[in-house]
Amino acid sequence: MVWLKALISACIFLAAIYLLDVDQLIASTKNLQLSTILFSVLFNITLFSILGYRWHVMLCRLKVTSFKESINEYCKATYLNFFTPANIGGDVYRFSRAKSRNIQKKNIIELLLKERVVGLFSYLLIYCVAAILSLELIDLDPDNPFNYGLIIAVLVLSTPLYIRFLISICSGIRAPFFLRALKIAQILQLFFSSTRDQLLVFLTFISFSSWLVGAWLITQDLGLSIPILELTAIIVLVELARLIPVTVQGIGIREALFAFLVGWLGYDAEPAFVAGTAIYIMLSIS
């Protein structure tokens, strides 16, 4: 299965290169400065350090207080994420570590799910803010991909409201189907409540900001004067798309989608593709 996903990634990536002007791709690549690459790596290291601390904060709730051990575990999990779709490798590793830490499997599963929910909701909230504040992204064009991104973000962010409504209408009904629906809704409400953890959301915002600065530096080197709000929305959409488990870490999809979204804003596709590739290479080697 992994080899199939790797093949799909390679095919998408090579197809994108085939459709673009190779000479312009090479010329754009030469515009990248070594100092920009080093700063981008530095900001990415900051990103992972903050997310590692976020994982430590979450583990402290299970009475795991060793900061060094938490960071070491998160770094190893992040490394494994690179080789697996949808970041599942890191989750499997951290789940396997639960036994050595005398953590119940149920608790570590809940923690991993909460981490996913916090990350997802934080990114969608960032996207909504960027899309709404920007004067360029949202319009009445039915083909505008940013419009659909905003609709999906709003629907997902309002999920807790749906759950509360479902609980309210099912609580007085004793039919088996509604009882099962009520139980599922109550479980989901537990996970979605993690989005109200201000510290975890704040750490997610700070880590994303660090990565955004590194990405912005790369786009500036390539002559892509993308406003920061537009770049924020693009990166969030690409991050969400690369979680689709059809390729290894979204390779191919993320670069092509980045180029498409930047091109939608009127920039050249070749430097946009190089920027997307460079951003994620820097993220991988950090």
PDB file of N, CA and C in Angstrom, residues 168-258:
ATOM      1  N   SER A 168     -30.001  17.333  22.378  1.00  0.00           N
ATOM      2  CA  SER A 168     -31.243  17.886  22.929  1.00  0.00           C
ATOM      3  C   SER A 168     -32.484  17.183  22.385  1.00  0.00           C
ATOM      4  N   ILE A 169     -32.454  16.794  21.103  1.00  0.00           N
ATOM      5  CA  ILE A 169     -33.651  16.163  20.529  1.00  0.00           C
ATOM      6  C   ILE A 169     -33.695  14.662  20.782  1.00  0.00           C
ATOM      7  N   CYS A 170     -32.532  14.074  21.087  1.00  0.00           N
ATOM      8  CA  CYS A 170     -32.497  12.619  21.285  1.00  0.00           C
ATOM      9  C   CYS A 170     -32.602  12.216  22.756  1.00  0.00           C
ATOM     10  N   SER A 171     -32.373  13.170  23.651  1.00  0.00           N
ATOM     11  CA  SER A 171     -32.298  12.821  25.071  1.00  0.00           C
ATOM     12  C   SER A 171     -33.604  12.233  25.615  1.00  0.00           C
ATOM     13  N   GLY A 172     -34.723  12.618  25.044  1.00  0.00           N
ATOM     14  CA  GLY A 172     -35.992  12.114  25.557  1.00  0.00           C
ATOM     15  C   GLY A 172     -36.561  10.952  24.766  1.00  0.00           C
ATOM     16  N   ILE A 173     -35.834  10.487  23.758  1.00  0.00           N
ATOM     17  CA  ILE A 173     -36.311   9.387  22.915  1.00  0.00           C
ATOM     18  C   ILE A 173     -35.575   8.105  23.273  1.00  0.00           C
ATOM     19  N   ARG A 174     -36.314   7.037  23.507  1.00  0.00           N
ATOM     20  CA  ARG A 174     -35.704   5.795  23.988  1.00  0.00           C
ATOM     21  C   ARG A 174     -35.523   4.759  22.885  1.00  0.00           C
ATOM     22  N   ALA A 175     -35.838   5.074  21.649  1.00  0.00           N
ATOM     23  CA  ALA A 175     -35.663   4.112  20.561  1.00  0.00           C
ATOM     24  C   ALA A 175     -34.183   3.779  20.410  1.00  0.00           C
ATOM     25  N   PRO A 176     -33.846   2.512  20.091  1.00  0.00           N
ATOM     26  CA  PRO A 176     -32.440   2.083  19.996  1.00  0.00           C
ATOM     27  C   PRO A 176     -31.592   2.960  19.074  1.00  0.00           C
ATOM     28  N   PHE A 177     -32.139   3.321  17.910  1.00  0.00           N
ATOM     29  CA  PHE A 177     -31.359   4.126  16.958  1.00  0.00           C
ATOM     30  C   PHE A 177     -30.982   5.466  17.574  1.00  0.00           C
ATOM     31  N   PHE A 178     -31.959   6.133  18.219  1.00  0.00           N
ATOM     32  CA  PHE A 178     -31.688   7.439  18.803  1.00  0.00           C
ATOM     33  C   PHE A 178     -30.763   7.329  20.018  1.00  0.00           C
ATOM     34  N   LEU A 179     -30.854   6.223  20.741  1.00  0.00           N
ATOM     35  CA  LEU A 179     -29.952   6.023  21.875  1.00  0.00           C
ATOM     36  C   LEU A 179     -28.506   5.892  21.399  1.00  0.00           C
ATOM     37  N   ARG A 180     -28.312   5.155  20.290  1.00  0.00           N
ATOM     38  CA  ARG A 180     -26.960   5.022  19.744  1.00  0.00           C
ATOM     39  C   ARG A 180     -26.457   6.367  19.220  1.00  0.00           C
ATOM     40  N   ALA A 181     -27.351   7.113  18.549  1.00  0.00           N
ATOM     41  CA  ALA A 181     -26.981   8.436  18.044  1.00  0.00           C
ATOM     42  C   ALA A 181     -26.615   9.377  19.190  1.00  0.00           C
ATOM     43  N   LEU A 182     -27.362   9.276  20.294  1.00  0.00           N
ATOM     44  CA  LEU A 182     -27.087  10.103  21.469  1.00  0.00           C
ATOM     45  C   LEU A 182     -25.725   9.770  22.063  1.00  0.00           C
ATOM     46  N   LYS A 183     -25.403   8.490  22.125  1.00  0.00           N
ATOM     47  CA  LYS A 183     -24.114   8.066  22.694  1.00  0.00           C
ATOM     48  C   LYS A 183     -22.958   8.584  21.840  1.00  0.00           C
ATOM     49  N   ILE A 184     -23.084   8.464  20.514  1.00  0.00           N
ATOM     50  CA  ILE A 184     -22.044   8.955  19.609  1.00  0.00           C
ATOM     51  C   ILE A 184     -21.888  10.463  19.747  1.00  0.00           C
ATOM     52  N   ALA A 185     -23.007  11.166  19.836  1.00  0.00           N
ATOM     53  CA  ALA A 185     -22.971  12.627  19.967  1.00  0.00           C
ATOM     54  C   ALA A 185     -22.272  13.046  21.253  1.00  0.00           C
ATOM     55  N   GLN A 186     -22.527  12.323  22.339  1.00  0.00           N
ATOM     56  CA  GLN A 186     -21.894  12.649  23.619  1.00  0.00           C
ATOM     57  C   GLN A 186     -20.391  12.428  23.567  1.00  0.00           C
ATOM     58  N   ILE A 187     -19.965  11.360  22.866  1.00  0.00           N
ATOM     59  CA  ILE A 187     -18.530  11.099  22.718  1.00  0.00           C
ATOM     60  C   ILE A 187     -17.869  12.199  21.900  1.00  0.00           C
ATOM     61  N   LEU A 188     -18.524  12.584  20.797  1.00  0.00           N
ATOM     62  CA  LEU A 188     -17.976  13.643  19.958  1.00  0.00           C
ATOM     63  C   LEU A 188     -17.918  14.970  20.698  1.00  0.00           C
ATOM     64  N   GLN A 189     -18.909  15.219  21.517  1.00  0.00           N
ATOM     65  CA  GLN A 189     -18.917  16.458  22.284  1.00  0.00           C
ATOM     66  C   GLN A 189     -17.711  16.517  23.217  1.00  0.00           C
ATOM     67  N   LEU A 190     -17.312  15.367  23.752  1.00  0.00           N
ATOM     68  CA  LEU A 190     -16.133  15.305  24.608  1.00  0.00           C
ATOM     69  C   LEU A 190     -14.891  15.717  23.845  1.00  0.00           C
ATOM     70  N   PHE A 191     -14.750  15.201  22.604  1.00  0.00           N
ATOM     71  CA  PHE A 191     -13.575  15.527  21.813  1.00  0.00           C
ATOM     72  C   PHE A 191     -13.603  16.972  21.338  1.00  0.00           C
ATOM     73  N   PHE A 192     -14.753  17.451  20.920  1.00  0.00           N
ATOM     74  CA  PHE A 192     -14.832  18.813  20.419  1.00  0.00           C
ATOM     75  C   PHE A 192     -14.637  19.837  21.526  1.00  0.00           C
ATOM     76  N   SER A 193     -14.862  19.427  22.755  1.00  0.00           N
ATOM     77  CA  SER A 193     -14.665  20.359  23.854  1.00  0.00           C
ATOM     78  C   SER A 193     -13.205  20.763  23.976  1.00  0.00           C
ATOM     79  N   SER A 194     -12.289  19.957  23.403  1.00  0.00           N
ATOM     80  CA  SER A 194     -10.875  20.288  23.468  1.00  0.00           C
ATOM     81  C   SER A 194     -10.557  21.586  22.728  1.00  0.00           C
ATOM     82  N   THR A 195     -11.424  21.981  21.794  1.00  0.00           N
ATOM     83  CA  THR A 195     -11.184  23.223  21.070  1.00  0.00           C
ATOM     84  C   THR A 195     -11.315  24.432  21.981  1.00  0.00           C
ATOM     85  N   ARG A 196     -11.886  24.248  23.154  1.00  0.00           N
ATOM     86  CA  ARG A 196     -12.005  25.355  24.096  1.00  0.00           C
ATOM     87  C   ARG A 196     -10.799  25.458  25.009  1.00  0.00           C
ATOM     88  N   ASP A 197      -9.851  24.565  24.828  1.00  0.00           N
ATOM     89  CA  ASP A 197      -8.628  24.642  25.608  1.00  0.00           C
ATOM     90  C   ASP A 197      -7.774  25.760  25.026  1.00  0.00           C
ATOM     91  N   GLN A 198      -7.784  26.890  25.664  1.00  0.00           N
ATOM     92  CA  GLN A 198      -7.157  28.084  25.104  1.00  0.00           C
ATOM     93  C   GLN A 198      -5.652  27.925  24.917  1.00  0.00           C
ATOM     94  N   LEU A 199      -4.983  27.236  25.829  1.00  0.00           N
ATOM     95  CA  LEU A 199      -3.534  27.097  25.733  1.00  0.00           C
ATOM     96  C   LEU A 199      -3.150  26.280  24.510  1.00  0.00           C
ATOM     97  N   LEU A 200      -3.833  25.157  24.281  1.00  0.00           N
ATOM     98  CA  LEU A 200      -3.504  24.304  23.134  1.00  0.00           C
ATOM     99  C   LEU A 200      -3.763  25.023  21.818  1.00  0.00           C
ATOM    100  N   VAL A 201      -4.871  25.739  21.747  1.00  0.00           N
ATOM    101  CA  VAL A 201      -5.183  26.497  20.534  1.00  0.00           C
ATOM    102  C   VAL A 201      -4.164  27.616  20.335  1.00  0.00           C
ATOM    103  N   PHE A 202      -3.793  28.280  21.408  1.00  0.00           N
ATOM    104  CA  PHE A 202      -2.799  29.355  21.323  1.00  0.00           C
ATOM    105  C   PHE A 202      -1.464  28.820  20.816  1.00  0.00           C
ATOM    106  N   LEU A 203      -1.024  27.680  21.334  1.00  0.00           N
ATOM    107  CA  LEU A 203       0.240  27.081  20.888  1.00  0.00           C
ATOM    108  C   LEU A 203       0.163  26.696  19.410  1.00  0.00           C
ATOM    109  N   THR A 204      -1.004  26.224  18.971  1.00  0.00           N
ATOM    110  CA  THR A 204      -1.180  25.890  17.560  1.00  0.00           C
ATOM    111  C   THR A 204      -1.063  27.134  16.697  1.00  0.00           C
ATOM    112  N   PHE A 205      -1.669  28.231  17.139  1.00  0.00           N
ATOM    113  CA  PHE A 205      -1.592  29.500  16.401  1.00  0.00           C
ATOM    114  C   PHE A 205      -0.134  29.962  16.283  1.00  0.00           C
ATOM    115  N   ILE A 206       0.607  29.896  17.392  1.00  0.00           N
ATOM    116  CA  ILE A 206       1.992  30.370  17.397  1.00  0.00           C
ATOM    117  C   ILE A 206       2.855  29.499  16.483  1.00  0.00           C
ATOM    118  N   SER A 207       2.653  28.188  16.538  1.00  0.00           N
ATOM    119  CA  SER A 207       3.444  27.290  15.697  1.00  0.00           C
ATOM    120  C   SER A 207       3.152  27.541  14.215  1.00  0.00           C
ATOM    121  N   PHE A 208       1.879  27.744  13.883  1.00  0.00           N
ATOM    122  CA  PHE A 208       1.516  28.025  12.491  1.00  0.00           C
ATOM    123  C   PHE A 208       2.139  29.343  12.032  1.00  0.00           C
ATOM    124  N   SER A 209       2.147  30.332  12.900  1.00  0.00           N
ATOM    125  CA  SER A 209       2.719  31.637  12.551  1.00  0.00           C
ATOM    126  C   SER A 209       4.205  31.506  12.228  1.00  0.00           C
ATOM    127  N   SER A 210       4.900  30.668  12.988  1.00  0.00           N
ATOM    128  CA  SER A 210       6.320  30.449  12.742  1.00  0.00           C
ATOM    129  C   SER A 210       6.545  29.841  11.364  1.00  0.00           C
ATOM    130  N   TRP A 211       5.743  28.828  11.026  1.00  0.00           N
ATOM    131  CA  TRP A 211       5.853  28.191   9.723  1.00  0.00           C
ATOM    132  C   TRP A 211       5.478  29.171   8.604  1.00  0.00           C
ATOM    133  N   LEU A 212       4.475  29.994   8.857  1.00  0.00           N
ATOM    134  CA  LEU A 212       4.009  30.959   7.856  1.00  0.00           C
ATOM    135  C   LEU A 212       5.113  31.949   7.503  1.00  0.00           C
ATOM    136  N   VAL A 213       5.874  32.385   8.490  1.00  0.00           N
ATOM    137  CA  VAL A 213       6.961  33.324   8.229  1.00  0.00           C
ATOM    138  C   VAL A 213       8.005  32.688   7.314  1.00  0.00           C
ATOM    139  N   GLY A 214       8.356  31.425   7.591  1.00  0.00           N
ATOM    140  CA  GLY A 214       9.310  30.728   6.740  1.00  0.00           C
ATOM    141  C   GLY A 214       8.807  30.578   5.319  1.00  0.00           C
ATOM    142  N   ALA A 215       7.529  30.256   5.169  1.00  0.00           N
ATOM    143  CA  ALA A 215       6.931  30.115   3.836  1.00  0.00           C
ATOM    144  C   ALA A 215       6.896  31.459   3.118  1.00  0.00           C
ATOM    145  N   TRP A 216       6.589  32.516   3.847  1.00  0.00           N
ATOM    146  CA  TRP A 216       6.526  33.860   3.256  1.00  0.00           C
ATOM    147  C   TRP A 216       7.892  34.282   2.721  1.00  0.00           C
ATOM    148  N   LEU A 217       8.956  33.971   3.444  1.00  0.00           N
ATOM    149  CA  LEU A 217      10.307  34.310   2.996  1.00  0.00           C
ATOM    150  C   LEU A 217      10.626  33.627   1.670  1.00  0.00           C
ATOM    151  N   ILE A 218      10.210  32.378   1.522  1.00  0.00           N
ATOM    152  CA  ILE A 218      10.462  31.642   0.284  1.00  0.00           C
ATOM    153  C   ILE A 218       9.700  32.275  -0.884  1.00  0.00           C
ATOM    154  N   THR A 219       8.445  32.613  -0.667  1.00  0.00           N
ATOM    155  CA  THR A 219       7.662  33.226  -1.762  1.00  0.00           C
ATOM    156  C   THR A 219       8.243  34.573  -2.167  1.00  0.00           C
ATOM    157  N   GLN A 220       8.782  35.319  -1.221  1.00  0.00           N
ATOM    158  CA  GLN A 220       9.386  36.609  -1.557  1.00  0.00           C
ATOM    159  C   GLN A 220      10.617  36.430  -2.424  1.00  0.00           C
ATOM    160  N   ASP A 221      11.418  35.413  -2.129  1.00  0.00           N
ATOM    161  CA  ASP A 221      12.601  35.121  -2.942  1.00  0.00           C
ATOM    162  C   ASP A 221      12.224  34.826  -4.390  1.00  0.00           C
ATOM    163  N   LEU A 222      11.074  34.204  -4.579  1.00  0.00           N
ATOM    164  CA  LEU A 222      10.644  33.772  -5.907  1.00  0.00           C
ATOM    165  C   LEU A 222       9.794  34.817  -6.618  1.00  0.00           C
ATOM    166  N   GLY A 223       9.728  36.015  -6.056  1.00  0.00           N
ATOM    167  CA  GLY A 223       9.006  37.096  -6.708  1.00  0.00           C
ATOM    168  C   GLY A 223       7.499  36.996  -6.585  1.00  0.00           C
ATOM    169  N   LEU A 224       7.029  36.216  -5.627  1.00  0.00           N
ATOM    170  CA  LEU A 224       5.585  36.071  -5.415  1.00  0.00           C
ATOM    171  C   LEU A 224       5.178  36.966  -4.241  1.00  0.00           C
ATOM    172  N   SER A 225       4.741  38.160  -4.554  1.00  0.00           N
ATOM    173  CA  SER A 225       4.376  39.112  -3.498  1.00  0.00           C
ATOM    174  C   SER A 225       2.957  38.830  -3.011  1.00  0.00           C
ATOM    175  N   ILE A 226       2.780  37.662  -2.429  1.00  0.00           N
ATOM    176  CA  ILE A 226       1.460  37.244  -1.964  1.00  0.00           C
ATOM    177  C   ILE A 226       1.181  37.888  -0.601  1.00  0.00           C
ATOM    178  N   PRO A 227       0.088  38.619  -0.457  1.00  0.00           N
ATOM    179  CA  PRO A 227      -0.258  39.172   0.860  1.00  0.00           C
ATOM    180  C   PRO A 227      -0.351  38.072   1.903  1.00  0.00           C
ATOM    181  N   ILE A 228      -0.035  38.415   3.127  1.00  0.00           N
ATOM    182  CA  ILE A 228       0.086  37.411   4.182  1.00  0.00           C
ATOM    183  C   ILE A 228      -1.237  36.688   4.449  1.00  0.00           C
ATOM    184  N   LEU A 229      -2.359  37.385   4.325  1.00  0.00           N
ATOM    185  CA  LEU A 229      -3.649  36.746   4.561  1.00  0.00           C
ATOM    186  C   LEU A 229      -3.947  35.701   3.491  1.00  0.00           C
ATOM    187  N   GLU A 230      -3.652  36.052   2.231  1.00  0.00           N
ATOM    188  CA  GLU A 230      -3.881  35.112   1.144  1.00  0.00           C
ATOM    189  C   GLU A 230      -2.976  33.892   1.285  1.00  0.00           C
ATOM    190  N   LEU A 231      -1.710  34.121   1.645  1.00  0.00           N
ATOM    191  CA  LEU A 231      -0.776  33.016   1.835  1.00  0.00           C
ATOM    192  C   LEU A 231      -1.225  32.121   2.978  1.00  0.00           C
ATOM    193  N   THR A 232      -1.753  32.723   4.032  1.00  0.00           N
ATOM    194  CA  THR A 232      -2.277  31.945   5.161  1.00  0.00           C
ATOM    195  C   THR A 232      -3.386  31.008   4.710  1.00  0.00           C
ATOM    196  N   ALA A 233      -4.345  31.536   3.953  1.00  0.00           N
ATOM    197  CA  ALA A 233      -5.461  30.720   3.480  1.00  0.00           C
ATOM    198  C   ALA A 233      -4.982  29.600   2.565  1.00  0.00           C
ATOM    199  N   ILE A 234      -4.024  29.899   1.693  1.00  0.00           N
ATOM    200  CA  ILE A 234      -3.498  28.882   0.780  1.00  0.00           C
ATOM    201  C   ILE A 234      -2.839  27.751   1.544  1.00  0.00           C
ATOM    202  N   ILE A 235      -2.002  28.089   2.504  1.00  0.00           N
ATOM    203  CA  ILE A 235      -1.280  27.063   3.260  1.00  0.00           C
ATOM    204  C   ILE A 235      -2.246  26.179   4.041  1.00  0.00           C
ATOM    205  N   VAL A 236      -3.274  26.773   4.632  1.00  0.00           N
ATOM    206  CA  VAL A 236      -4.250  25.975   5.384  1.00  0.00           C
ATOM    207  C   VAL A 236      -4.966  24.992   4.463  1.00  0.00           C
ATOM    208  N   LEU A 237      -5.410  25.449   3.297  1.00  0.00           N
ATOM    209  CA  LEU A 237      -6.097  24.563   2.359  1.00  0.00           C
ATOM    210  C   LEU A 237      -5.188  23.422   1.903  1.00  0.00           C
ATOM    211  N   VAL A 238      -3.929  23.746   1.633  1.00  0.00           N
ATOM    212  CA  VAL A 238      -2.979  22.717   1.204  1.00  0.00           C
ATOM    213  C   VAL A 238      -2.741  21.716   2.328  1.00  0.00           C
ATOM    214  N   GLU A 239      -2.622  22.203   3.557  1.00  0.00           N
ATOM    215  CA  GLU A 239      -2.420  21.314   4.699  1.00  0.00           C
ATOM    216  C   GLU A 239      -3.580  20.340   4.869  1.00  0.00           C
ATOM    217  N   LEU A 240      -4.787  20.834   4.705  1.00  0.00           N
ATOM    218  CA  LEU A 240      -5.958  19.974   4.846  1.00  0.00           C
ATOM    219  C   LEU A 240      -6.017  18.956   3.709  1.00  0.00           C
ATOM    220  N   ALA A 241      -5.674  19.389   2.499  1.00  0.00           N
ATOM    221  CA  ALA A 241      -5.737  18.489   1.344  1.00  0.00           C
ATOM    222  C   ALA A 241      -4.693  17.378   1.441  1.00  0.00           C
ATOM    223  N   ARG A 242      -3.541  17.683   2.009  1.00  0.00           N
ATOM    224  CA  ARG A 242      -2.483  16.673   2.044  1.00  0.00           C
ATOM    225  C   ARG A 242      -2.759  15.568   3.065  1.00  0.00           C
ATOM    226  N   LEU A 243      -3.778  15.761   3.878  1.00  0.00           N
ATOM    227  CA  LEU A 243      -4.170  14.705   4.817  1.00  0.00           C
ATOM    228  C   LEU A 243      -5.001  13.623   4.147  1.00  0.00           C
ATOM    229  N   ILE A 244      -5.449  13.882   2.914  1.00  0.00           N
ATOM    230  CA  ILE A 244      -6.197  12.849   2.185  1.00  0.00           C
ATOM    231  C   ILE A 244      -5.254  11.679   1.931  1.00  0.00           C
ATOM    232  N   PRO A 245      -5.576  10.481   2.425  1.00  0.00           N
ATOM    233  CA  PRO A 245      -4.608   9.363   2.414  1.00  0.00           C
ATOM    234  C   PRO A 245      -4.490   8.622   1.083  1.00  0.00           C
ATOM    235  N   VAL A 246      -4.159   9.360   0.021  1.00  0.00           N
ATOM    236  CA  VAL A 246      -3.956   8.701  -1.271  1.00  0.00           C
ATOM    237  C   VAL A 246      -2.496   8.786  -1.712  1.00  0.00           C
ATOM    238  N   THR A 247      -1.719   9.608  -1.025  1.00  0.00           N
ATOM    239  CA  THR A 247      -0.297   9.724  -1.321  1.00  0.00           C
ATOM    240  C   THR A 247       0.479   9.693  -0.013  1.00  0.00           C
ATOM    241  N   VAL A 248       1.799   9.637  -0.111  1.00  0.00           N
ATOM    242  CA  VAL A 248       2.655   9.693   1.072  1.00  0.00           C
ATOM    243  C   VAL A 248       2.850  11.147   1.469  1.00  0.00           C
ATOM    244  N   GLN A 249       2.276  11.525   2.589  1.00  0.00           N
ATOM    245  CA  GLN A 249       2.385  12.889   3.118  1.00  0.00           C
ATOM    246  C   GLN A 249       1.899  13.959   2.136  1.00  0.00           C
ATOM    247  N   GLY A 250       1.022  13.560   1.206  1.00  0.00           N
ATOM    248  CA  GLY A 250       0.468  14.532   0.279  1.00  0.00           C
ATOM    249  C   GLY A 250       1.436  14.985  -0.796  1.00  0.00           C
ATOM    250  N   ILE A 251       2.581  14.296  -0.936  1.00  0.00           N
ATOM    251  CA  ILE A 251       3.565  14.675  -1.958  1.00  0.00           C
ATOM    252  C   ILE A 251       2.904  14.618  -3.333  1.00  0.00           C
ATOM    253  N   GLY A 252       3.087  15.663  -4.089  1.00  0.00           N
ATOM    254  CA  GLY A 252       2.440  15.764  -5.395  1.00  0.00           C
ATOM    255  C   GLY A 252       1.176  16.593  -5.297  1.00  0.00           C
ATOM    256  N   ILE A 253       0.297  16.214  -4.385  1.00  0.00           N
ATOM    257  CA  ILE A 253      -0.946  16.963  -4.195  1.00  0.00           C
ATOM    258  C   ILE A 253      -0.650  18.351  -3.634  1.00  0.00           C
ATOM    259  N   ARG A 254       0.200  18.398  -2.619  1.00  0.00           N
ATOM    260  CA  ARG A 254       0.444  19.674  -1.942  1.00  0.00           C
ATOM    261  C   ARG A 254       1.121  20.685  -2.872  1.00  0.00           C
ATOM    262  N   GLU A 255       2.119  20.261  -3.660  1.00  0.00           N
ATOM    263  CA  GLU A 255       2.810  21.176  -4.560  1.00  0.00           C
ATOM    264  C   GLU A 255       1.895  21.647  -5.683  1.00  0.00           C
ATOM    265  N   ALA A 256       1.145  20.700  -6.265  1.00  0.00           N
ATOM    266  CA  ALA A 256       0.245  21.044  -7.363  1.00  0.00           C
ATOM    267  C   ALA A 256      -0.878  21.964  -6.886  1.00  0.00           C
ATOM    268  N   LEU A 257      -1.449  21.668  -5.715  1.00  0.00           N
ATOM    269  CA  LEU A 257      -2.529  22.499  -5.195  1.00  0.00           C
ATOM    270  C   LEU A 257      -2.025  23.885  -4.813  1.00  0.00           C
ATOM    271  N   PHE A 258      -0.835  23.948  -4.247  1.00  0.00           N
ATOM    272  CA  PHE A 258      -0.255  25.251  -3.900  1.00  0.00           C
ATOM    273  C   PHE A 258      -0.107  26.104  -5.155  1.00  0.00           C
TER     274      PHE A 258
END
